[in-house]
Coordinates of C-alpha atoms and ligand atoms in Angstrom, one line a residue:
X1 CA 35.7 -58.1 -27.7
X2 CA 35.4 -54.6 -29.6
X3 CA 36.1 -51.9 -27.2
X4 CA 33.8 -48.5 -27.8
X5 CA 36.0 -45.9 -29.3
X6 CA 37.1 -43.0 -27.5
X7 CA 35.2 -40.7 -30.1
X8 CA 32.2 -42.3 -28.5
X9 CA 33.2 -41.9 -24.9
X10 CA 34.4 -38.3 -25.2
X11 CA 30.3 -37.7 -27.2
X12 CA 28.7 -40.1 -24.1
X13 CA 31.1 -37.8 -21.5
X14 CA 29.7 -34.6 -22.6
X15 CA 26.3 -35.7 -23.0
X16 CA 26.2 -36.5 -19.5
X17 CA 27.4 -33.4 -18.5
X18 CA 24.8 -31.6 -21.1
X19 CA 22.0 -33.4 -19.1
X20 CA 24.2 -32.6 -15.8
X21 CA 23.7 -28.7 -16.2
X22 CA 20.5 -29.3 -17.7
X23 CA 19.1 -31.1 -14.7
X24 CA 20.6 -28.8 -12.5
X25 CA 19.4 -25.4 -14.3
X26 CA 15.6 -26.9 -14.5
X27 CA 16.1 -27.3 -10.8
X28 CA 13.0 -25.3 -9.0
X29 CA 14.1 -23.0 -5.6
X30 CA 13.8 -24.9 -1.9
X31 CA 10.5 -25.4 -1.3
X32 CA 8.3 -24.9 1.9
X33 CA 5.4 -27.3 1.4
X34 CA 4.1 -27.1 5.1
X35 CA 2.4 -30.7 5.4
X36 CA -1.8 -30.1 5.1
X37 CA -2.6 -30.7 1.3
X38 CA -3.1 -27.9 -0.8
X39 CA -3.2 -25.3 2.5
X40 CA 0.6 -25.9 2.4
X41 CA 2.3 -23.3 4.7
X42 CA -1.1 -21.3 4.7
X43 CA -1.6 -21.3 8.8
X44 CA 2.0 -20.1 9.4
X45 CA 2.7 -17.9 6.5
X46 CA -1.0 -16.2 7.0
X47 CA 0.1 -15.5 10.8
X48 CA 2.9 -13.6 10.4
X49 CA 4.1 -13.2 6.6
X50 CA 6.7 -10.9 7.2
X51 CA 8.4 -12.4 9.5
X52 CA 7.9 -15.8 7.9
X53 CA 10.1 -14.3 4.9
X54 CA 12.8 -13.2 7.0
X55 CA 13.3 -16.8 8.7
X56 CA 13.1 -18.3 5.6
X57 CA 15.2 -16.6 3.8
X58 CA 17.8 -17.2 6.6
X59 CA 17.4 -21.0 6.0
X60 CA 17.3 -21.7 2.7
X61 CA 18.9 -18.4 0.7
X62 CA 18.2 -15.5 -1.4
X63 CA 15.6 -17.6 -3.9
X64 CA 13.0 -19.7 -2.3
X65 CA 9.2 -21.0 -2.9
X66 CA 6.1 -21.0 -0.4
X67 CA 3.2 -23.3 -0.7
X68 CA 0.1 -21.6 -0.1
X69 CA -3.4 -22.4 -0.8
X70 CA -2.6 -24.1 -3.6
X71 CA -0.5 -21.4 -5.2
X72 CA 3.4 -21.5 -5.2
X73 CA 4.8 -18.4 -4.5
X74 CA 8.5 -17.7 -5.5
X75 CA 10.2 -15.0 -3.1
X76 CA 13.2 -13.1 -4.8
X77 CA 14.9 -11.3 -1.8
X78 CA 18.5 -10.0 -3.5
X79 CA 19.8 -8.2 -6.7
X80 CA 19.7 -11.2 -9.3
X81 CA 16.0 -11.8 -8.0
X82 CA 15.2 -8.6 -8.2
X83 CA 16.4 -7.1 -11.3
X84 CA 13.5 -10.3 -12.8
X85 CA 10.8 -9.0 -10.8
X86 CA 11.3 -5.6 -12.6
X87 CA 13.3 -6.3 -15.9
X88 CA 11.8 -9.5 -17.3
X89 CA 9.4 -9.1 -19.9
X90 CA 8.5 -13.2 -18.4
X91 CA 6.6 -11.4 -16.0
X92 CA 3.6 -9.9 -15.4
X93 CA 1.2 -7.9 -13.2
X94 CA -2.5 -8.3 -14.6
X95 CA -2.2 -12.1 -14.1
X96 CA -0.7 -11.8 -11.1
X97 CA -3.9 -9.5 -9.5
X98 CA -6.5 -10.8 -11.8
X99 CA -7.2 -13.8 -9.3
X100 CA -7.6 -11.6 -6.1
X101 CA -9.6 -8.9 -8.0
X102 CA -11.9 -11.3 -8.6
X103 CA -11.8 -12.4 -4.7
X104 CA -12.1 -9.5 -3.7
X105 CA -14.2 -7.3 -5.4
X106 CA -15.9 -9.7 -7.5
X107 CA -14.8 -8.2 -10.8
X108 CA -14.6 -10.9 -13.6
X109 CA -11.6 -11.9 -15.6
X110 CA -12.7 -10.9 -18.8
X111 CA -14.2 -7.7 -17.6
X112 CA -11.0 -7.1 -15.5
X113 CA -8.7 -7.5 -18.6
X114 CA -10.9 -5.5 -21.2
X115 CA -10.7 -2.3 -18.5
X116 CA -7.6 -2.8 -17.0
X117 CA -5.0 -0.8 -19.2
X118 CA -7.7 2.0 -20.0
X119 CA -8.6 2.7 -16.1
X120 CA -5.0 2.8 -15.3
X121 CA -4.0 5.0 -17.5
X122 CA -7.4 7.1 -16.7
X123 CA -6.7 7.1 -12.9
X124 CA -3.0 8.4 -13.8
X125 CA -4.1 11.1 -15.6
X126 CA -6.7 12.0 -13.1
X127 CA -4.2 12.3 -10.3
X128 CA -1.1 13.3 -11.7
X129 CA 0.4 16.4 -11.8
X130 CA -2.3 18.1 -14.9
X131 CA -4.8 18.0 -12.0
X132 CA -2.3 18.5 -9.6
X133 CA -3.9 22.1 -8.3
X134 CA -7.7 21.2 -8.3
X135 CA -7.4 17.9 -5.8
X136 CA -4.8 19.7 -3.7
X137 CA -7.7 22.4 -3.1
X138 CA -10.0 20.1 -2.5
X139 CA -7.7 18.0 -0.2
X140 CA -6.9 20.9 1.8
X141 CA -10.5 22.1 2.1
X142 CA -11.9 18.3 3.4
X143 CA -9.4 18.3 6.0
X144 CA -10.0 21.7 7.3
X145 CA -14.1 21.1 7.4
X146 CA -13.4 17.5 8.7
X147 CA -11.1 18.4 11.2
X148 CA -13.4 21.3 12.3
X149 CA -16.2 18.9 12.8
X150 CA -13.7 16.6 15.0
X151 CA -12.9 19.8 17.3
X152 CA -10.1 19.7 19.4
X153 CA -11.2 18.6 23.0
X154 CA -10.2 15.0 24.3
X155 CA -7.5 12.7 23.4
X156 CA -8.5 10.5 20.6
X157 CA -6.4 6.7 19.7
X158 CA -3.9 8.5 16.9
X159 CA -4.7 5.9 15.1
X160 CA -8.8 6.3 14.9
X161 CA -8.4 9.6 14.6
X162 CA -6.6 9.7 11.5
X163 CA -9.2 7.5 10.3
X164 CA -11.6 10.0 10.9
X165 CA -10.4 12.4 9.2
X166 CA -9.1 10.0 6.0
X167 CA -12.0 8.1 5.2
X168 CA -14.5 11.3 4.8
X169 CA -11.8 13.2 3.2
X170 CA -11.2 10.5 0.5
X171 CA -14.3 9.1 -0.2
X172 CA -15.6 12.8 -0.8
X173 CA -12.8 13.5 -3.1
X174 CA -12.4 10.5 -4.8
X175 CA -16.1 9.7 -5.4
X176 CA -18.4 12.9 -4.7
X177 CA -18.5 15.5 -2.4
X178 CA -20.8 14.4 0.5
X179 CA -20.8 11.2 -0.3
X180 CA -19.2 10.0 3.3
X181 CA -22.1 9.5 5.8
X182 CA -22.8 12.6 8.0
X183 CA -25.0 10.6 10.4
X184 CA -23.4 9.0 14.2
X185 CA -24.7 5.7 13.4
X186 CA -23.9 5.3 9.9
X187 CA -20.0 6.6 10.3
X188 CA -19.6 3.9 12.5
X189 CA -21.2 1.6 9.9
X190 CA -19.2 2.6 7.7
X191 CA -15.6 2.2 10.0
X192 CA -17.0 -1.1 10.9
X193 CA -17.2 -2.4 8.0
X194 CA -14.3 -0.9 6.2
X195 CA -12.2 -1.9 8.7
X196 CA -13.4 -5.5 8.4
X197 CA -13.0 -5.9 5.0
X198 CA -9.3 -4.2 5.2
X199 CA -8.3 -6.7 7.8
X200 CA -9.5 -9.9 5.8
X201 CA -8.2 -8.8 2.4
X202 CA -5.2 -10.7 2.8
X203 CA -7.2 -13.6 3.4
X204 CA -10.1 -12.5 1.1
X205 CA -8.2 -12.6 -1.8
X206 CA -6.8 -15.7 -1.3
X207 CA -9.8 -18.3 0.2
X208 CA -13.7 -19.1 -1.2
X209 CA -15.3 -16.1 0.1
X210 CA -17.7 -18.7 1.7
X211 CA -15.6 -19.8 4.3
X212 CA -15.3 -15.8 5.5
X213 CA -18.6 -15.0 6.7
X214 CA -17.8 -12.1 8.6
X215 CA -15.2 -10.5 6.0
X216 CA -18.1 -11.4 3.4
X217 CA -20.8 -9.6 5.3
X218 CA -18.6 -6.5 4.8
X219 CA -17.7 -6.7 1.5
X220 CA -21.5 -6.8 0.7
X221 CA -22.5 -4.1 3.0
X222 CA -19.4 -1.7 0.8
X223 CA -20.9 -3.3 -1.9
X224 CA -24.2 -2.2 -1.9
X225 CA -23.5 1.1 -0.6
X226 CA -22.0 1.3 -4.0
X227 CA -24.9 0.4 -6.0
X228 CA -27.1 2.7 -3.8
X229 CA -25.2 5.5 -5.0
X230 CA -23.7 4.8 -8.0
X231 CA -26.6 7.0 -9.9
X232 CA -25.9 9.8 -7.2
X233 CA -22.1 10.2 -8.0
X234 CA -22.6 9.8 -12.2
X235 CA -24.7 12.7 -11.5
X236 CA -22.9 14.6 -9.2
X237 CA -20.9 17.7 -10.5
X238 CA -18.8 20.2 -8.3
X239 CA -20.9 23.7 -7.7
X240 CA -17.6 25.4 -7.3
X241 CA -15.8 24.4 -11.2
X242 CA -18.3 22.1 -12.5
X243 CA -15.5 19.4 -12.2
X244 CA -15.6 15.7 -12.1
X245 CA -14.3 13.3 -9.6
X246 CA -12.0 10.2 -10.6
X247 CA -15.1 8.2 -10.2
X248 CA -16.9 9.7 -12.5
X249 CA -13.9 8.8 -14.9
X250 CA -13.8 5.8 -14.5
X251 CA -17.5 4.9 -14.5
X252 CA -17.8 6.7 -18.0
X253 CA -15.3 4.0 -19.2
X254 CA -16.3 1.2 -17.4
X255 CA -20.4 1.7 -18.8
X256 CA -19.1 2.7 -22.2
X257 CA -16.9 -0.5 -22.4
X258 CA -19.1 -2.9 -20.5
X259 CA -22.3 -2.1 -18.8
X260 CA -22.6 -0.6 -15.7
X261 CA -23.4 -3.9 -13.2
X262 CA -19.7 -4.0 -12.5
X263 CA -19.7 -0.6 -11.4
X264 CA -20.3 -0.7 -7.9
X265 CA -17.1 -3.4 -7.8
X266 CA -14.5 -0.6 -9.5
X267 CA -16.0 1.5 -6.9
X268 CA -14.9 -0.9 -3.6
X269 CA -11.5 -1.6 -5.4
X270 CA -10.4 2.1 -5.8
X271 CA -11.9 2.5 -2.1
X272 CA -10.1 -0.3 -0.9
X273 CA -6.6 0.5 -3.2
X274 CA -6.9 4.2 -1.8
X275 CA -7.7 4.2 1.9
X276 CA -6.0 0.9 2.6
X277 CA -2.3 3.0 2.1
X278 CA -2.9 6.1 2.7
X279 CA -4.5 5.6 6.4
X280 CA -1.6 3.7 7.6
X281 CA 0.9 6.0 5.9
X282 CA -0.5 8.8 8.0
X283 CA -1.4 7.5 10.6
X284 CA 2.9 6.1 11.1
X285 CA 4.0 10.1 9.7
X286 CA 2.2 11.5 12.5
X287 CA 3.4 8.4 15.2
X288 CA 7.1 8.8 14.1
X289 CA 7.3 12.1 14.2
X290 CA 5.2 12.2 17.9
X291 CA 7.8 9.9 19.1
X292 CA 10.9 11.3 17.9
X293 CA 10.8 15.0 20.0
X294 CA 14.0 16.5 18.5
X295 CA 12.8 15.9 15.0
X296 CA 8.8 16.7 16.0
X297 CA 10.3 20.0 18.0
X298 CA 12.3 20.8 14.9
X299 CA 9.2 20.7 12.8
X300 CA 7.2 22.7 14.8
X301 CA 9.8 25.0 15.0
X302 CA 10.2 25.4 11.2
X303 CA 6.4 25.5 10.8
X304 CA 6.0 28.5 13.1
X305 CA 9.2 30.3 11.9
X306 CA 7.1 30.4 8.3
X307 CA 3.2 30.4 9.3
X308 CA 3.6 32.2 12.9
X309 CA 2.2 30.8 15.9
X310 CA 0.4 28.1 15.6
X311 CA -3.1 27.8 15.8
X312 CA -4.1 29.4 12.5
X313 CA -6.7 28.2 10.7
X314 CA -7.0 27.4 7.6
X315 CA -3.1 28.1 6.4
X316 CA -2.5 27.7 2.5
X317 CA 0.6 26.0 1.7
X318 CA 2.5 26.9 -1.1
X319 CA 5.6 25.0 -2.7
X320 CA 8.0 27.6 -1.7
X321 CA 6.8 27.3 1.8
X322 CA 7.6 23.8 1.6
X323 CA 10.7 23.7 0.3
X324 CA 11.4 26.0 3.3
X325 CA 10.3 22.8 5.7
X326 CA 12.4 19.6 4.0
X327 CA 12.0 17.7 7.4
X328 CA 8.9 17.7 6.9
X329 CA 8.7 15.6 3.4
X330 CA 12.0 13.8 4.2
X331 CA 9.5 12.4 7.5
X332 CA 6.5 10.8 5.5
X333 CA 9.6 9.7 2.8
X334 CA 11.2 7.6 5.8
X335 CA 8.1 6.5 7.4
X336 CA 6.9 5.0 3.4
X337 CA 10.2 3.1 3.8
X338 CA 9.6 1.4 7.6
X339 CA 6.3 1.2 7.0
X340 CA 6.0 0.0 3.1
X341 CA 3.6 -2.7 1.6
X342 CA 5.0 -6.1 2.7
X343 CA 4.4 -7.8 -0.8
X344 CA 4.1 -7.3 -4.5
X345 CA 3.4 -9.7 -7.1
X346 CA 3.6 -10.7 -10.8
X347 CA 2.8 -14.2 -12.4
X348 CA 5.6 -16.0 -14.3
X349 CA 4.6 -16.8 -17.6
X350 CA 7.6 -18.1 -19.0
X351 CA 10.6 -19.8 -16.6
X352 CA 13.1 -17.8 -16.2
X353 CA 16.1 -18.2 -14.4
X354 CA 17.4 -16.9 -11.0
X355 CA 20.6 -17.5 -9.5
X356 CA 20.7 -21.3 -10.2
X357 CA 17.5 -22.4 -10.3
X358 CA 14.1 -22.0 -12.8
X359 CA 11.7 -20.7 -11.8
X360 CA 8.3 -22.3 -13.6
X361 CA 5.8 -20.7 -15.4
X362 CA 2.2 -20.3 -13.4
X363 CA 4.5 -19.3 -10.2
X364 CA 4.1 -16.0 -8.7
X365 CA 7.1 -14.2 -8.3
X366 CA 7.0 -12.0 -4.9
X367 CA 8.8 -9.5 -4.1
X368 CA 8.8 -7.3 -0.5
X369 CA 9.4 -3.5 -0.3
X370 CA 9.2 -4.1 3.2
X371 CA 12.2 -6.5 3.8
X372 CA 14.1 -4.7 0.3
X373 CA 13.7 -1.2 2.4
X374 CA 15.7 -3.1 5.4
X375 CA 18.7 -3.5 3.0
X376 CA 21.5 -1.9 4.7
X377 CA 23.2 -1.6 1.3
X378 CA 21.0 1.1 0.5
X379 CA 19.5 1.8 3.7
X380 CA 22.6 1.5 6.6
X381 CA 21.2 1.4 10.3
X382 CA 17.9 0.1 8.5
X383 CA 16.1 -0.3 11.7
X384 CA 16.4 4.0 12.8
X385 CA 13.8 6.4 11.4
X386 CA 16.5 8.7 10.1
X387 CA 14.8 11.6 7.9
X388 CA 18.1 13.1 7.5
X389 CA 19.1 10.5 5.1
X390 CA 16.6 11.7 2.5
X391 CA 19.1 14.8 2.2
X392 CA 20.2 13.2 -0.6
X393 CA 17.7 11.9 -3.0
X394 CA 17.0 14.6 -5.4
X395 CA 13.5 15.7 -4.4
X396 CA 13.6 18.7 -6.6
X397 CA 14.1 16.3 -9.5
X398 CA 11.1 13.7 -8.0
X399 CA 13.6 11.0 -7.4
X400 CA 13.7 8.9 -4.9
X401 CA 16.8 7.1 -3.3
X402 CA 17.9 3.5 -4.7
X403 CA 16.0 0.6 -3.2
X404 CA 13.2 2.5 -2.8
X405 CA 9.7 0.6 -3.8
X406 CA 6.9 1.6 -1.4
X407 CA 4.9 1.7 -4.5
X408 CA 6.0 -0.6 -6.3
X409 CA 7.5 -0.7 -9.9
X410 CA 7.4 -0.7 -13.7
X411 CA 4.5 -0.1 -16.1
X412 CA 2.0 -0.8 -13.4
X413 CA 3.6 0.9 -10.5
X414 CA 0.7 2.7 -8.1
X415 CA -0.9 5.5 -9.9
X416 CA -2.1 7.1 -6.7
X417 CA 1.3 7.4 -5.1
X418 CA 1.5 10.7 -5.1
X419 CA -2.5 11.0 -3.2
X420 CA -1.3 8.1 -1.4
X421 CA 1.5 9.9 0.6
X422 CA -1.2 12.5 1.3
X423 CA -3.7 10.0 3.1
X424 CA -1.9 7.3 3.6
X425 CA 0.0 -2.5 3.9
X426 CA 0.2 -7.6 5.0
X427 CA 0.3 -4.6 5.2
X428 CA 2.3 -3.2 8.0
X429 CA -0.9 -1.1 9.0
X430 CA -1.6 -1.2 12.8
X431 CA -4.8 -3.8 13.1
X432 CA -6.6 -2.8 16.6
X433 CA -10.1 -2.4 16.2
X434 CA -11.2 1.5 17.6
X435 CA -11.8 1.3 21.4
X436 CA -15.2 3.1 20.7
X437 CA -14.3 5.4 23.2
X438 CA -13.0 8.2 21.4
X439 CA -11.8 10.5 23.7
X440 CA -9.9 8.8 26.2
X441 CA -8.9 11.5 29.1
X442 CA -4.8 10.9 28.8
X443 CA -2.7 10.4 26.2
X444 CA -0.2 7.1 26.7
X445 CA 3.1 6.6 25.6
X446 CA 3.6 7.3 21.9
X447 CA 7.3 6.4 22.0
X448 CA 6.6 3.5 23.9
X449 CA 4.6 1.9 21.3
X450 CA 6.6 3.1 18.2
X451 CA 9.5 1.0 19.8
X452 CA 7.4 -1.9 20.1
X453 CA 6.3 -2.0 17.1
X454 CA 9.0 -4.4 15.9
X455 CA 7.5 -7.2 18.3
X456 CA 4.2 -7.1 17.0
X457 CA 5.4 -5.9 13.4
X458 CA 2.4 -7.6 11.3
X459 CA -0.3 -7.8 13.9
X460 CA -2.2 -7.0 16.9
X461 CA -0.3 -3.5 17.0
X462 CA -1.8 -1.4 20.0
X463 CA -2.3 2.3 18.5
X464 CA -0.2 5.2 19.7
X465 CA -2.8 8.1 21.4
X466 CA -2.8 11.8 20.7
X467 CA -2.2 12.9 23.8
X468 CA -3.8 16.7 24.4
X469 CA -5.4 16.8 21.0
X470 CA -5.5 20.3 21.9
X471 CA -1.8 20.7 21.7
X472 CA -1.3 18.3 19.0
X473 CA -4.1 19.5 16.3
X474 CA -1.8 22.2 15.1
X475 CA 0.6 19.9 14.2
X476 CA -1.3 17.0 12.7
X477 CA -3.4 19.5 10.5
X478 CA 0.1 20.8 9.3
X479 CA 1.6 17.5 8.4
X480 CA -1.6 16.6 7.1
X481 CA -1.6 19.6 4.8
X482 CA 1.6 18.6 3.9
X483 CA 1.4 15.1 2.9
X484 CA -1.0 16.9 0.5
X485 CA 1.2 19.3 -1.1
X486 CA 3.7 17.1 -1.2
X487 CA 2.1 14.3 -2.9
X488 CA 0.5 16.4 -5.3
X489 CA 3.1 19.1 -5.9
X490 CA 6.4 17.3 -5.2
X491 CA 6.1 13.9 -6.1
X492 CA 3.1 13.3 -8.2
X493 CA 5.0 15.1 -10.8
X494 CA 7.6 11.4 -11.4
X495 CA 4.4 9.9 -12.6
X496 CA 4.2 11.8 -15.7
Ligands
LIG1 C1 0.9 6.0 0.5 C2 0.0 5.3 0.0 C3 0.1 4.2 -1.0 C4 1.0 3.2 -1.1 C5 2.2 2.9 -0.2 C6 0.6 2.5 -2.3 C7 1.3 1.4 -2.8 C8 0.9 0.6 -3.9 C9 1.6 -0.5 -4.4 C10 2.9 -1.1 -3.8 C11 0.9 -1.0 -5.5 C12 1.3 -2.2 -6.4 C13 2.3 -1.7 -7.5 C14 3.1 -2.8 -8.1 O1 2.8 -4.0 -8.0 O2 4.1 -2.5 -8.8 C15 -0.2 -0.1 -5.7 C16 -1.2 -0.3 -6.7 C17 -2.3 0.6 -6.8 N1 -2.6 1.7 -6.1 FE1 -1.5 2.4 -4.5 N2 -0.5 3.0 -2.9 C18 -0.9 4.1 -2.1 C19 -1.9 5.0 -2.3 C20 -2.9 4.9 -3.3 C21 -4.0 5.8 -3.5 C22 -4.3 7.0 -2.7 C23 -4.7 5.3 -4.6 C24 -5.9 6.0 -5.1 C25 -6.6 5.9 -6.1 C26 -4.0 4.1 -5.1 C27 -4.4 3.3 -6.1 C28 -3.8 2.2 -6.6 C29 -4.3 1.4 -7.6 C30 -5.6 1.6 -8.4 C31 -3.3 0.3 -7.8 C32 -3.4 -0.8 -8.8 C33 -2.7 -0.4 -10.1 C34 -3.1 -1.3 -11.3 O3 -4.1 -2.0 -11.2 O4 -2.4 -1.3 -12.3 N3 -2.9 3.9 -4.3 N4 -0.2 0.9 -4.7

């Protein structure tokens, strides 16, 4: 009998092993299936998706894959993960959103990809630091007339409050001056609905709008607000410079490059994009800050030793005034990282390889600021709102400290950041529909609820009160200031 020759064994032997590695590089990440076809995990990842990360990333490791409504999404949780997310040129953002834009705001594909790159770059321009000045006027100016209109009697939920003064102060910047309902009946519309349509995104851009009836009534209702006024803003010019808002931008590229039927959908994205962050953002400035009362007495402090007493109206703040207040900034920096968006996506368009396993095209690669911010490698003691340790990031220079993503990364990182910080996701937004009693004779416990927050870190979140808004207005319409100035004079300038 002819024996095979060793040549052959030693070429069989490393084939094997060839195929071996092979095998074991084309190997996909652990995945959680759940066991209801094509829902998948849906019911338990859509309860709590924060916390759903966490657990699973303690049982099956840095690189792992969740089936969800059909769609397989690839969490990357640690440096080798990471670095894909922002590096790989395998990656990408348009076809990771196009799907949900859609959902959402009913934008189509081809309409969404034609405009994309153009109304990006449009909306960065428009709020970066050229028109830096004009919007921080303007910001400054809403919130005064809006808060004046609030007055300072009663307690008020912290958390409607801020909405009150957010969504008026937004829309009429963003869109056109006057825009935001003046009328009782229709503000409330209005709060209804937006809020509706905020909570439900998550779902929203992820089901057949047809099995949300309630979230769909209020995407209509935005919707044809919208088309009502769409003619009023094109129209609309400032009587003070004759300037144009970021609406009016856009809309002269979306009609020029389309036609204008879509219009009324750019209109509930950028009012969706824009309030949906900056609420929460300062609505959790102004609750840290209440809760903390060395760092909220310090503040105060500061404010009065360069305003005087409080109580003025109408302060200007300038950007040597606020480098005379750091605490201040280094506040709404640390509250961005506790209270960042929980997720942000790109699509995977060609494998690419993480730690020891492939990850396949048509995944979507997910990454979360949220969990990434809890890194004690960048971040030690994680869990403590700690101001201080924004001492040293280099603020003069715009930059931010390492592990930092509240808005994200790379080509399409969030052109409103720096507006964002001066409004301000599964957003870790407080969900609690307004009590629709406004003024609610005490204040309760802000701390209290701050240090709960970790129990009901997604959802259901009870809001923090004012307390004596007459006390407290000072204070909030100084920080509110600030977040302005900051975001337009400080930070908005790293866009550019
Ligand atoms: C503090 C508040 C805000 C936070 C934390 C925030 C965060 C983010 C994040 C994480 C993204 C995704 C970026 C990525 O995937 O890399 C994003 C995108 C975006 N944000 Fe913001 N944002 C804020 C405020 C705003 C404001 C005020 C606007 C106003 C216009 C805005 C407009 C947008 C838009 C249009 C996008 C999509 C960008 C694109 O399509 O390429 N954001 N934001």
């Amino acid at each position: 009998m002819e024996l095979i020759s060793p040549t052959v064994i030693i070429i069989l032997g490393f084939l094997a092993l060839l195929l071996f590695f092979q095998r074991k590089n084309l190997r996909g990440p652990p995945c959680i299936r759940g066991w209801i076809p094509w829902i998948g995990a849906g019911f338990e990842f859509g309860k709590a998706p924060l916390e759903f990360i966490e657990k699973a990333r303690i049982k099956y490791g840095p690189v792992f894959t969740v089936f969800v409504m059909g769609t397989r999404m690839t969490f990357v949780t640690e440096e080798e993960g990471i670095n894909v997310f922002l590096k790989s040129k395998e990656v990408n953002f348009e076809l990771a959103v196009q799907k949900p834009v859609y959902r959402t705001a009913s934008i189509p594909k081809d309409t969404f990809f034609t405009l994309h790159e153009k109304l990006y770059v449009t909306i960065k321009g428009k709020i970066g630091t050229m028109n830096l000045y004009q919007l921080t006027g303007q910001l400054t100016e809403e919130l005064h007339e809006q808060l004046e209109k609030l007055g300072t009697h009663g307690t008020m939920e912290l958390n409607n409050f801020v909405r009150h003064l957010l969504y008026p102060v937004s829309v009429n910047i963003l869109f056109q001056k006057g825009l935001f309902p003046t009328n009782e009946r229709k503000i409330r519309e209005f709060h209804q609905h937006f809020q509706a349509y905020d909570e439900g995104f998550e779902y929203g851009s992820q089901m057949p709008e047809c099995l949300l009836s309630h979230w769909s009534k209020s995407k209509k209702w935005l919707l044809a607000l919208f088309e009502k006024n769409i003619p009023g803003i094109k129209t609309y010019r400032s009587a003070k410079d004759n300037s144009v808002t970021l609406m009016q931008t856009l809309l002269d590229i979306i009609e020029m490059e389309r036609n204008e039927e879509n219009s009324p959908n750019y209109g509930l994205l950028i009012l969706w994009a824009s309030l949906s962050n900056a609420v929460p953002v300062a609505f959790w400035t102004l609750g840290f800050v209440l809760s903390h009362p060395s760092v909220h007495k310090t503040i105060v402090e500061g404010i009065s030793s360069v305003f005087g007493t409080a109580g003025k109206d109408k302060i200007k703040v300038s950007e040597d005034d606020l480098k005379k207040l750091p605490l201040i900034r280094w506040c709404i920096l640390e509250t961005l990282r506790l209270r960042a968006p929980g997720i942000i996506t790109r699509k995977v368009m060609k494998p690419v390889q993480i730690l020891n396993y492939t990850v396949p095209s048509g995944d979507l690669l997910m990454l979360s600021p949220f969990w990434l911010h809890r890194n004690p490698k960048y971040f030690p003691e994680p869990e403590v709102f700690k101001p201080e340790r924004w001492k040293k990031a280099n603020l003069e220079k715009n930059a931010f400290l390492d592990g930092f993503m509240a808005f994200g990364s790379g080509k399409y990182q969030c052109p409103g950041s720096a507006l964002g910080i001066a409004g301000a996701s599964i957003k870790n937004k407080p969900c609690s529909q307004p009590s629709g009693d406004d003024y609610l004779g005490e204040g309760k416990e802000d701390i209290e609820f701050i240090n709960n927050y970790k129990e009901c870190r997604v959802r259901n979140a009870q809001t923090p009160h004012c307390g004596d808004l007459r006390e407290r207005v000072y204070l909030v319409r100084m920080i509110l200031d600030f977040l302005g100035k900051v975001a337009f004079e400080g930070l908005g300038e790293r866009l550019d």
